[in-house]
Short mmCIF file of C-alpha atoms and ligand atoms in Angstrom, two decimals:
data_model
loop_
_atom_site.label_atom_id
_atom_site.label_comp_id
_atom_site.label_asym_id
_atom_site.label_seq_id
_atom_site.Cartn_x
_atom_site.Cartn_y
_atom_site.Cartn_z
CA MET A 1 123.33 135.32 96.59
CA LYS A 2 121.06 135.82 99.58
CA ILE A 3 118.27 133.36 100.26
CA ALA A 4 115.18 134.08 102.36
CA VAL A 5 113.08 131.21 103.69
CA ILE A 6 109.65 132.43 104.75
CA GLY A 7 107.95 130.29 107.40
CA THR A 8 109.65 128.48 110.26
CA GLY A 9 107.57 125.30 110.52
CA TYR A 10 109.05 121.86 109.81
CA VAL A 11 109.71 122.54 106.14
CA GLY A 12 110.95 126.12 106.63
CA LEU A 13 113.35 125.39 109.47
CA VAL A 14 114.88 122.37 107.78
CA THR A 15 115.11 124.17 104.43
CA ALA A 16 116.75 127.24 105.98
CA ALA A 17 119.26 125.21 107.96
CA GLY A 18 119.91 122.78 105.07
CA LEU A 19 120.52 125.52 102.48
CA ALA A 20 122.87 127.24 104.94
CA GLU A 21 124.69 123.93 105.38
CA PHE A 22 125.19 123.83 101.57
CA GLY A 23 127.12 127.09 102.02
CA HIS A 24 124.46 129.67 101.12
CA ARG A 25 123.68 132.80 103.13
CA VAL A 26 120.18 132.22 104.47
CA ILE A 27 117.69 134.22 106.50
CA GLY A 28 114.88 132.23 108.12
CA ALA A 29 111.91 134.57 108.46
CA ASP A 30 108.56 134.39 110.19
CA LYS A 31 106.05 137.06 111.16
CA ASP A 32 105.77 135.46 114.62
CA GLU A 33 108.24 137.61 116.58
CA ASP A 34 108.16 135.42 119.70
CA LYS A 35 109.00 132.34 117.68
CA ILE A 36 111.88 134.11 115.94
CA GLY A 37 113.12 135.38 119.31
CA ARG A 38 113.15 131.85 120.69
CA ILE A 39 114.81 130.31 117.62
CA SER A 40 117.48 133.03 117.67
CA LYS A 41 118.28 132.02 121.24
CA GLY A 42 118.69 128.42 120.11
CA VAL A 43 115.26 127.18 121.27
CA VAL A 44 114.00 125.19 118.27
CA PRO A 45 110.20 124.82 118.54
CA ILE A 46 110.04 121.24 117.18
CA TYR A 47 111.78 117.99 118.00
CA GLU A 48 113.63 116.78 114.94
CA PRO A 49 116.82 114.73 115.26
CA GLY A 50 119.91 116.73 114.23
CA LEU A 51 118.04 120.00 113.59
CA ASN A 52 119.21 121.88 116.72
CA GLU A 53 122.82 121.13 115.88
CA LEU A 54 122.41 122.04 112.21
CA ILE A 55 120.83 125.39 113.10
CA ALA A 56 123.33 126.19 115.85
CA GLY A 57 126.32 125.25 113.65
CA ASN A 58 125.21 127.48 110.78
CA VAL A 59 124.23 130.39 113.02
CA ARG A 60 127.76 130.17 114.45
CA LYS A 61 129.28 130.13 110.94
CA LYS A 62 127.11 133.20 110.19
CA ASN A 63 125.46 131.44 107.22
CA LEU A 64 122.10 131.51 108.96
CA SER A 65 120.09 134.10 110.88
CA PHE A 66 116.46 134.46 111.88
CA ARG A 67 114.36 137.60 111.56
CA SER A 68 110.74 138.73 111.80
CA ASP A 69 110.93 141.92 109.67
CA LEU A 70 109.55 140.13 106.61
CA SER A 71 109.45 143.16 104.29
CA ALA A 72 113.12 143.97 104.85
CA VAL A 73 114.15 140.31 104.51
CA ILE A 74 112.27 140.01 101.19
CA GLY A 75 113.85 143.25 100.01
CA GLU A 76 117.36 141.92 100.69
CA ALA A 77 116.83 138.46 99.20
CA ASP A 78 117.65 137.26 95.69
CA VAL A 79 115.78 134.00 96.08
CA ILE A 80 112.74 133.55 98.32
CA PHE A 81 111.55 130.10 99.40
CA VAL A 82 107.91 130.13 100.49
CA CYS A 83 107.46 127.57 103.28
CA VAL A 84 104.34 128.83 105.05
CA GLY A 85 101.55 126.52 106.21
CA THR A 86 98.77 125.29 103.92
CA PRO A 87 96.36 123.84 106.49
CA GLN A 88 93.34 121.77 105.56
CA ARG A 89 89.95 123.42 105.23
CA PRO A 90 86.74 121.59 106.19
CA ASP A 91 86.09 120.57 102.54
CA GLY A 92 89.52 118.90 102.29
CA SER A 93 91.09 121.61 100.15
CA ALA A 94 94.25 123.43 101.26
CA ASP A 95 93.88 126.89 102.84
CA MET A 96 96.16 129.06 100.73
CA SER A 97 95.66 132.35 102.56
CA GLN A 98 99.17 132.41 104.04
CA VAL A 99 100.67 131.82 100.60
CA GLU A 100 98.63 134.71 99.23
CA GLU A 101 99.73 136.96 102.12
CA VAL A 102 103.40 136.23 101.42
CA SER A 103 102.88 136.75 97.67
CA ARG A 104 101.46 140.22 98.33
CA LEU A 105 104.33 141.04 100.65
CA ILE A 106 106.78 139.98 97.92
CA ALA A 107 104.90 142.22 95.46
CA ASP A 108 105.24 145.16 97.88
CA ASN A 109 108.99 144.64 98.19
CA LEU A 110 109.96 143.72 94.65
CA ASP A 111 112.66 146.27 93.93
CA ARG A 112 114.83 144.10 91.62
CA TYR A 113 114.67 140.64 90.00
CA LYS A 114 113.83 137.88 92.46
CA LEU A 115 113.14 134.19 92.14
CA VAL A 116 110.16 133.04 94.23
CA VAL A 117 110.26 129.31 95.01
CA GLU A 118 107.18 127.54 96.31
CA LYS A 119 108.20 124.77 98.69
CA SER A 120 105.12 124.15 100.85
CA THR A 121 102.88 121.33 99.62
CA VAL A 122 100.36 123.11 97.44
CA PRO A 123 97.68 122.24 94.89
CA VAL A 124 98.70 122.15 91.26
CA LYS A 125 98.34 125.67 89.77
CA THR A 126 99.41 127.47 92.97
CA SER A 127 102.52 128.93 91.37
CA TYR A 128 100.29 130.38 88.68
CA TRP A 129 98.31 132.15 91.43
CA ILE A 130 101.47 133.36 93.17
CA LYS A 131 102.72 134.74 89.88
CA ARG A 132 99.39 136.41 89.17
CA THR A 133 99.21 137.90 92.68
CA ILE A 134 102.73 139.33 92.53
CA GLY A 135 102.03 140.60 89.01
CA LEU A 136 98.81 142.31 90.13
CA TYR A 137 100.19 144.00 93.22
CA LYS A 138 103.82 144.82 92.37
CA LYS A 139 104.58 148.52 92.35
CA THR A 140 107.31 148.56 89.69
CA ASP A 141 107.69 146.74 86.40
CA THR A 142 110.50 144.66 87.86
CA ASP A 143 110.96 141.15 86.49
CA PHE A 144 110.56 138.06 88.64
CA ASP A 145 110.29 134.30 88.25
CA ILE A 146 108.29 131.61 89.98
CA ALA A 147 109.45 128.05 90.59
CA SER A 148 108.13 124.98 92.35
CA ASN A 149 110.57 122.92 94.37
CA PRO A 150 108.47 120.56 96.50
CA GLU A 151 109.94 119.19 99.69
CA PHE A 152 109.87 115.45 100.39
CA LEU A 153 111.29 115.39 103.91
CA ARG A 154 109.94 112.89 106.40
CA GLU A 155 109.57 113.90 110.00
CA GLY A 156 112.08 112.11 112.19
CA SER A 157 114.62 111.98 109.35
CA ALA A 158 114.01 115.44 107.88
CA VAL A 159 117.59 116.65 108.22
CA SER A 160 119.16 113.68 106.47
CA ASP A 161 116.37 113.71 103.84
CA PHE A 162 117.28 117.31 103.05
CA LEU A 163 121.04 116.83 103.12
CA GLN A 164 120.96 113.57 101.12
CA PRO A 165 117.87 113.84 98.91
CA ASP A 166 116.69 111.02 96.58
CA ARG A 167 115.63 113.60 94.03
CA ILE A 168 115.23 117.34 93.69
CA ILE A 169 112.27 118.47 91.63
CA VAL A 170 112.76 121.82 89.95
CA GLY A 171 109.62 123.14 88.26
CA VAL A 172 110.40 126.26 86.23
CA GLU A 173 109.25 128.24 83.22
CA THR A 174 112.43 130.19 82.36
CA ALA A 175 116.10 129.31 81.85
CA ARG A 176 117.08 131.99 84.37
CA ALA A 177 114.99 130.38 87.13
CA ARG A 178 116.27 126.92 86.16
CA ASP A 179 119.92 128.02 86.36
CA LEU A 180 119.44 129.81 89.68
CA LEU A 181 117.65 126.91 91.36
CA CYS A 182 119.95 124.24 89.89
CA GLY A 183 122.86 126.39 91.12
CA ILE A 184 121.50 126.30 94.67
CA TYR A 185 121.44 122.52 94.50
CA ALA A 186 124.68 122.29 92.48
CA LYS A 187 126.10 119.51 94.63
CA PHE A 188 123.20 117.21 93.65
CA ARG A 189 123.33 117.92 89.92
CA ASN A 190 122.68 114.28 88.98
CA ARG A 191 119.58 114.07 91.18
CA VAL A 192 117.80 117.14 89.81
CA VAL A 193 114.70 116.59 87.68
CA VAL A 194 113.63 119.69 85.75
CA THR A 195 109.95 119.91 84.77
CA ASN A 196 107.34 122.55 84.12
CA ILE A 197 105.68 124.06 87.18
CA ASP A 198 102.35 122.17 87.09
CA THR A 199 104.26 118.88 86.86
CA ALA A 200 106.50 119.72 89.82
CA GLU A 201 103.50 120.63 91.97
CA LEU A 202 101.66 117.47 91.00
CA ILE A 203 104.70 115.22 91.68
CA LYS A 204 104.44 116.09 95.38
CA HIS A 205 100.73 115.34 95.80
CA ALA A 206 100.93 112.31 93.51
CA SER A 207 103.87 110.86 95.50
CA ASN A 208 102.28 111.30 98.91
CA SER A 209 98.91 109.98 97.77
CA PHE A 210 100.57 106.95 96.19
CA LEU A 211 102.42 106.16 99.43
CA ALA A 212 99.17 106.55 101.40
CA LEU A 213 97.49 104.22 98.91
CA LYS A 214 100.24 101.66 99.45
CA ILE A 215 99.68 101.77 103.22
CA SER A 216 95.89 101.44 102.93
CA TYR A 217 96.42 98.57 100.51
CA ILE A 218 98.57 96.57 102.91
CA ASN A 219 96.16 97.39 105.74
CA LEU A 220 93.34 95.94 103.66
CA ILE A 221 95.42 92.80 103.11
CA ALA A 222 96.12 92.73 106.87
CA SER A 223 92.38 92.54 107.52
CA ILE A 224 92.22 89.42 105.34
CA CYS A 225 95.23 88.00 107.22
CA ASP A 226 93.44 88.69 110.52
CA LYS A 227 90.60 86.43 109.42
CA THR A 228 92.81 83.65 108.00
CA GLU A 229 96.09 81.97 108.84
CA ALA A 230 98.04 84.28 106.47
CA ASN A 231 100.76 86.53 107.88
CA VAL A 232 100.81 90.11 106.59
CA GLU A 233 104.54 90.59 107.17
CA GLN A 234 105.34 87.58 105.01
CA VAL A 235 102.81 88.71 102.40
CA ALA A 236 104.53 92.13 102.33
CA GLU A 237 107.95 90.51 102.12
CA GLY A 238 106.86 88.27 99.27
CA MET A 239 105.27 91.18 97.41
CA GLY A 240 108.16 93.52 98.08
CA LEU A 241 110.72 91.23 96.43
CA ASP A 242 109.14 92.17 93.13
CA PRO A 243 111.17 95.29 92.28
CA ARG A 244 108.08 96.75 90.60
CA ILE A 245 106.42 96.81 94.03
CA GLY A 246 109.35 97.29 96.40
CA ASN A 247 109.34 96.42 100.08
CA ARG A 248 108.98 99.90 101.60
CA PHE A 249 105.75 101.42 102.90
CA LEU A 250 104.16 98.02 103.25
CA LYS A 251 104.03 97.97 107.04
CA ALA A 252 100.54 97.21 108.24
CA GLY A 253 99.27 98.94 111.36
CA ILE A 254 96.67 101.35 112.68
CA GLY A 255 96.99 103.62 109.67
CA TYR A 256 98.90 106.65 108.51
CA GLY A 257 98.81 110.01 110.25
CA GLY A 258 100.95 113.14 110.24
CA SER A 259 100.80 116.50 108.60
CA CYS A 260 101.11 115.20 105.04
CA PHE A 261 99.38 111.97 103.99
CA PRO A 262 95.89 112.57 105.45
CA LYS A 263 95.88 116.16 104.21
CA ASP A 264 97.51 115.58 100.83
CA ILE A 265 95.27 112.71 99.80
CA LYS A 266 92.17 114.79 100.60
CA ALA A 267 93.64 117.77 98.78
CA LEU A 268 94.36 115.70 95.66
CA VAL A 269 90.82 114.30 95.77
CA LYS A 270 89.50 117.88 95.86
CA ILE A 271 91.82 119.00 93.06
CA GLY A 272 90.77 116.08 90.86
CA GLU A 273 87.07 116.49 91.56
CA ASP A 274 87.24 120.20 90.83
CA LEU A 275 88.72 119.23 87.47
CA GLY A 276 85.93 116.72 86.89
CA VAL A 277 88.05 113.60 87.49
CA ASP A 278 86.56 110.59 89.35
CA MET A 279 88.77 110.30 92.45
CA SER A 280 87.08 107.24 94.07
CA LEU A 281 90.37 105.30 94.22
CA LEU A 282 91.96 107.80 96.59
CA LYS A 283 88.73 108.37 98.52
CA GLU A 284 88.61 104.67 99.29
CA ALA A 285 92.24 104.65 100.47
CA ASP A 286 91.38 107.50 102.83
CA ARG A 287 88.26 105.68 104.08
CA ILE A 288 90.24 102.48 104.73
CA ASN A 289 92.71 104.52 106.77
CA PHE A 290 89.90 106.08 108.81
CA ASP A 291 88.46 102.62 109.47
CA ARG A 292 91.73 101.32 110.96
CA ILE A 293 90.83 102.85 114.32
CA ARG A 294 87.48 101.00 114.46
CA VAL A 295 89.26 97.77 113.51
CA PHE A 296 91.81 98.29 116.31
CA VAL A 297 89.19 99.14 118.97
CA GLU A 298 87.39 95.92 117.96
CA LYS A 299 90.65 94.05 118.50
CA ILE A 300 90.96 95.53 121.98
CA LYS A 301 87.36 94.52 122.70
CA GLN A 302 88.09 90.96 121.51
CA ALA A 303 90.67 90.81 124.29
CA LEU A 304 88.87 92.72 127.06
CA TRP A 305 85.15 92.40 126.16
CA ILE A 306 83.87 95.38 128.16
CA LEU A 307 86.16 98.44 128.20
CA LYS A 308 84.29 100.43 130.86
CA ASP A 309 86.61 101.04 133.82
CA LYS A 310 89.34 98.83 132.35
CA ARG A 311 92.82 100.26 132.85
CA ILE A 312 94.61 100.48 129.53
CA ALA A 313 98.25 101.44 129.13
CA VAL A 314 98.78 103.32 125.85
CA LEU A 315 102.37 103.33 124.59
CA GLY A 316 103.08 105.77 121.77
CA LEU A 317 101.16 108.95 120.90
CA ALA A 318 103.24 110.50 118.09
CA PHE A 319 102.05 109.67 114.55
CA LYS A 320 105.41 107.94 113.98
CA PRO A 321 108.64 107.41 115.95
CA GLU A 322 111.35 110.08 116.39
CA THR A 323 108.97 113.01 116.44
CA ASP A 324 106.84 114.88 118.97
CA ASP A 325 104.25 115.58 116.26
CA ILE A 326 100.72 114.34 116.91
CA ARG A 327 99.02 116.02 113.95
CA GLU A 328 96.41 113.56 112.60
CA ALA A 329 97.99 110.85 114.77
CA PRO A 330 95.85 107.69 114.96
CA SER A 331 96.33 107.90 118.75
CA ILE A 332 94.00 110.93 118.91
CA SER A 333 90.96 109.08 117.52
CA LEU A 334 91.87 105.94 119.36
CA ILE A 335 92.04 107.71 122.72
CA ARG A 336 88.69 109.37 121.93
CA GLY A 337 87.21 105.95 121.20
CA LEU A 338 88.57 104.38 124.38
CA ILE A 339 87.42 107.30 126.54
CA GLY A 340 84.00 106.97 124.88
CA GLU A 341 83.89 103.35 126.03
CA GLY A 342 84.67 104.45 129.61
CA ALA A 343 88.24 103.03 129.77
CA ARG A 344 90.83 104.47 132.18
CA LEU A 345 93.97 105.38 130.27
CA ARG A 346 97.61 105.54 131.28
CA LEU A 347 99.58 107.21 128.50
CA TYR A 348 103.27 107.27 127.70
CA ASP A 349 105.31 108.61 124.77
CA PRO A 350 109.02 109.54 124.77
CA GLN A 351 108.39 112.94 123.09
CA ALA A 352 104.75 113.68 122.36
CA MET A 353 103.08 113.84 125.79
CA GLU A 354 103.21 117.64 126.10
CA ASN A 355 101.48 118.04 122.73
CA MET A 356 98.83 115.47 123.63
CA LYS A 357 98.08 117.21 126.95
CA ALA A 358 96.79 120.17 124.93
CA ILE A 359 94.11 117.89 123.42
CA TYR A 360 93.48 115.56 126.35
CA PRO A 361 94.43 117.16 129.68
CA ALA A 362 95.20 114.74 132.51
CA GLU A 363 92.20 113.69 134.58
CA PRO A 364 92.92 111.87 137.84
CA ASP A 365 92.08 108.18 137.62
CA ARG A 366 90.68 108.57 134.04
CA LEU A 367 93.56 109.76 131.91
CA GLU A 368 97.06 109.88 133.32
CA TYR A 369 100.38 110.72 131.69
CA CYS A 370 103.17 108.48 132.98
CA ASP A 371 106.90 109.11 133.02
CA SER A 372 107.87 105.64 131.77
CA PRO A 373 106.30 102.70 129.94
CA TYR A 374 106.59 100.65 133.14
CA ARG A 375 104.61 103.25 135.11
CA ALA A 376 101.97 103.22 132.37
CA ALA A 377 101.73 99.43 132.67
CA GLU A 378 101.04 99.54 136.44
CA GLY A 379 97.77 97.84 137.22
CA ALA A 380 96.76 97.78 133.55
CA ASN A 381 94.29 95.23 132.21
CA ALA A 382 95.87 95.58 128.78
CA LEU A 383 98.68 97.43 127.09
CA VAL A 384 98.31 98.85 123.57
CA ILE A 385 101.15 100.00 121.31
CA LEU A 386 100.35 102.81 118.87
CA THR A 387 103.81 104.02 117.76
CA GLU A 388 106.84 101.84 117.01
CA TRP A 389 109.37 103.80 119.10
CA PRO A 390 112.61 101.77 119.39
CA GLU A 391 112.26 102.11 123.17
CA PHE A 392 109.21 99.83 123.04
CA SER A 393 110.81 96.94 121.17
CA GLY A 394 113.57 97.02 123.80
CA LEU A 395 111.16 96.88 126.76
CA ASP A 396 111.90 94.50 129.61
CA LEU A 397 108.70 92.51 129.10
CA GLY A 398 109.20 90.57 132.33
CA ARG A 399 109.05 93.86 134.22
CA VAL A 400 106.00 94.97 132.20
CA ARG A 401 104.22 91.72 133.04
CA GLU A 402 104.97 92.16 136.77
CA ALA A 403 103.47 95.64 136.68
CA MET A 404 100.26 94.73 134.84
CA ALA A 405 97.05 93.38 136.33
CA ASN A 406 96.47 91.18 133.24
CA PRO A 407 99.27 90.33 130.82
CA ILE A 408 97.59 91.33 127.56
CA ILE A 409 99.31 93.27 124.74
CA ILE A 410 97.48 94.58 121.68
CA ASP A 411 100.18 95.80 119.34
CA GLY A 412 99.04 98.20 116.63
CA ARG A 413 102.49 98.42 115.02
CA ASN A 414 103.73 94.81 115.09
CA VAL A 415 106.67 95.78 117.31
CA PHE A 416 107.28 92.29 118.74
CA ASP A 417 107.90 88.87 117.31
CA PRO A 418 104.69 87.23 118.64
CA ALA A 419 106.65 84.31 120.14
CA VAL A 420 108.57 86.59 122.53
CA PRO A 421 105.72 88.05 124.62
CA ARG A 422 103.86 84.73 124.47
CA ARG A 423 106.87 82.90 125.91
CA LEU A 424 106.66 85.28 128.86
CA GLY A 425 103.01 84.48 129.43
CA PHE A 426 101.37 87.38 127.60
CA GLU A 427 98.26 87.13 125.50
CA TYR A 428 99.53 88.94 122.43
CA TYR A 429 97.48 90.36 119.55
CA SER A 430 98.92 92.27 116.61
CA ILE A 431 97.99 93.32 113.07
CA GLY A 432 97.52 90.70 110.36
CA ARG A 433 99.48 87.99 112.20
CA LYS A 434 98.57 85.16 114.52
C1 UDX B 501 105.56 111.88 104.51
C2 UDX B 501 106.38 111.53 103.24
O1 UDX B 501 107.06 110.29 103.45
C3 UDX B 501 107.34 112.63 102.90
O2 UDX B 501 108.02 112.32 101.69
C4 UDX B 501 106.53 113.92 102.73
O3 UDX B 501 107.33 114.99 102.39
C5 UDX B 501 105.75 114.23 104.00
O4 UDX B 501 104.91 113.12 104.31
P1 UDX B 501 105.96 111.86 107.14
O5 UDX B 501 104.51 112.21 107.22
O6 UDX B 501 106.92 112.63 107.93
O7 UDX B 501 106.46 111.95 105.62
O8 UDX B 501 106.12 110.33 107.58
P2 UDX B 501 106.18 108.90 106.89
O9 UDX B 501 107.39 108.21 107.38
O10 UDX B 501 106.00 108.96 105.44
O11 UDX B 501 104.93 108.19 107.58
C6 UDX B 501 103.60 108.69 107.44
C7 UDX B 501 102.62 107.80 108.17
O12 UDX B 501 102.49 106.55 107.51
C8 UDX B 501 102.98 107.49 109.61
O13 UDX B 501 101.81 107.60 110.42
C9 UDX B 501 103.45 106.05 109.56
O14 UDX B 501 103.21 105.37 110.78
C10 UDX B 501 102.60 105.49 108.45
N1 UDX B 501 103.21 104.35 107.77
C11 UDX B 501 104.35 104.51 107.03
C12 UDX B 501 102.62 103.08 107.85
O15 UDX B 501 101.58 102.91 108.52
N2 UDX B 501 103.18 102.03 107.18
C13 UDX B 501 104.31 102.17 106.44
O16 UDX B 501 104.75 101.17 105.84
C14 UDX B 501 104.93 103.45 106.36
#
């Protein structure tokens, strides 16, 4: 069986490499010839721990190759995973034009039975549209099946999420599609959940929106903690011991970012509203998340009063640790807010600085990118932490204090035990804790 994975973004690359690792013959395909050229030479366009090695190992074993001749790849494949982008449109809905384009290409090259598997995060009913599109444009009366197999990988741990999944959702409408897809994931037989296609599609959006809701909920509680003597970490610990709640995704901070939560929650709101369902619950979770930036800028102002011409060291730009991804990162709005107040910024991130330069180019004396956290701290009136990279919790705080003009830390991710920086003479502010 030959598998084609169309799209070489986060989901596509990890899916292609992961399926090859399971022993299948996989072609990763993308219409972007330059990108395919670079990946074929071993230059993986994203930073994802373990991905380079996984790709290189499977290319060497000849389980995996990369090509840009999409029509030919589709023609050769028995199973096609669609992993193209579904970016957000201004009204919050997902832009499905790339999915449609691939569907039409599949229709053009449908010479024998193929299983088309939708893996990108898509609105419920997308598979129906893929099926209808292929049905409308196919040139022969060849049979085909559609399936939904949403991907739950988290950036930073995408490879292990794919290789050791919690669950595999297989949304199908025929026994043939079920058997094919379950066969691909044969080694995880006991973790496969078979549903109809609408259910599989909704599981993905419902899961991500629920996790986003959980984060906004604990951030709301953190705001109460900020105004009282309560401690949000202990509140989360106490709540999390109830197995019905669980202790994960209860870390308060400056809000969620990334390519999934902000987009998926808006997409589900749009889907629900289009179906006439009142989606205020999720809208409010999204609004709370948006408001986290204002709350954090207020915290910085509580420490510095006037921000104009203050030097602020900003540690962490990526939307979470272990990635270079800054899509929807809280740092983007926060930097905009601080620049708006006239602050002078010194930025550092272990991986994401190149990406951020495309949004905020360096400007001498206004916005500088620094090659270490200690350089960023030089002469700073305050240091803010926006991403909980392990490198930051291991900082030599004595050295940071020496470098700074004023020893003030405003920690948006609760990286430190408050007693530690305070013992070293820092004024230390964090989220939902005194
Ligand atoms: C998420 C889902 O977890 C994954 O299943 C889905 O397939 C894609 O979206 P990802 O966006 O890579 O994965 O990162 P995740 O670890 O879920 O974090 C998302 C955001 O939430 C980050 O900005 C993170 O900082 C924030 N977050 C997470 C919190 O603020 N508090 C938490 O307790 C957990």
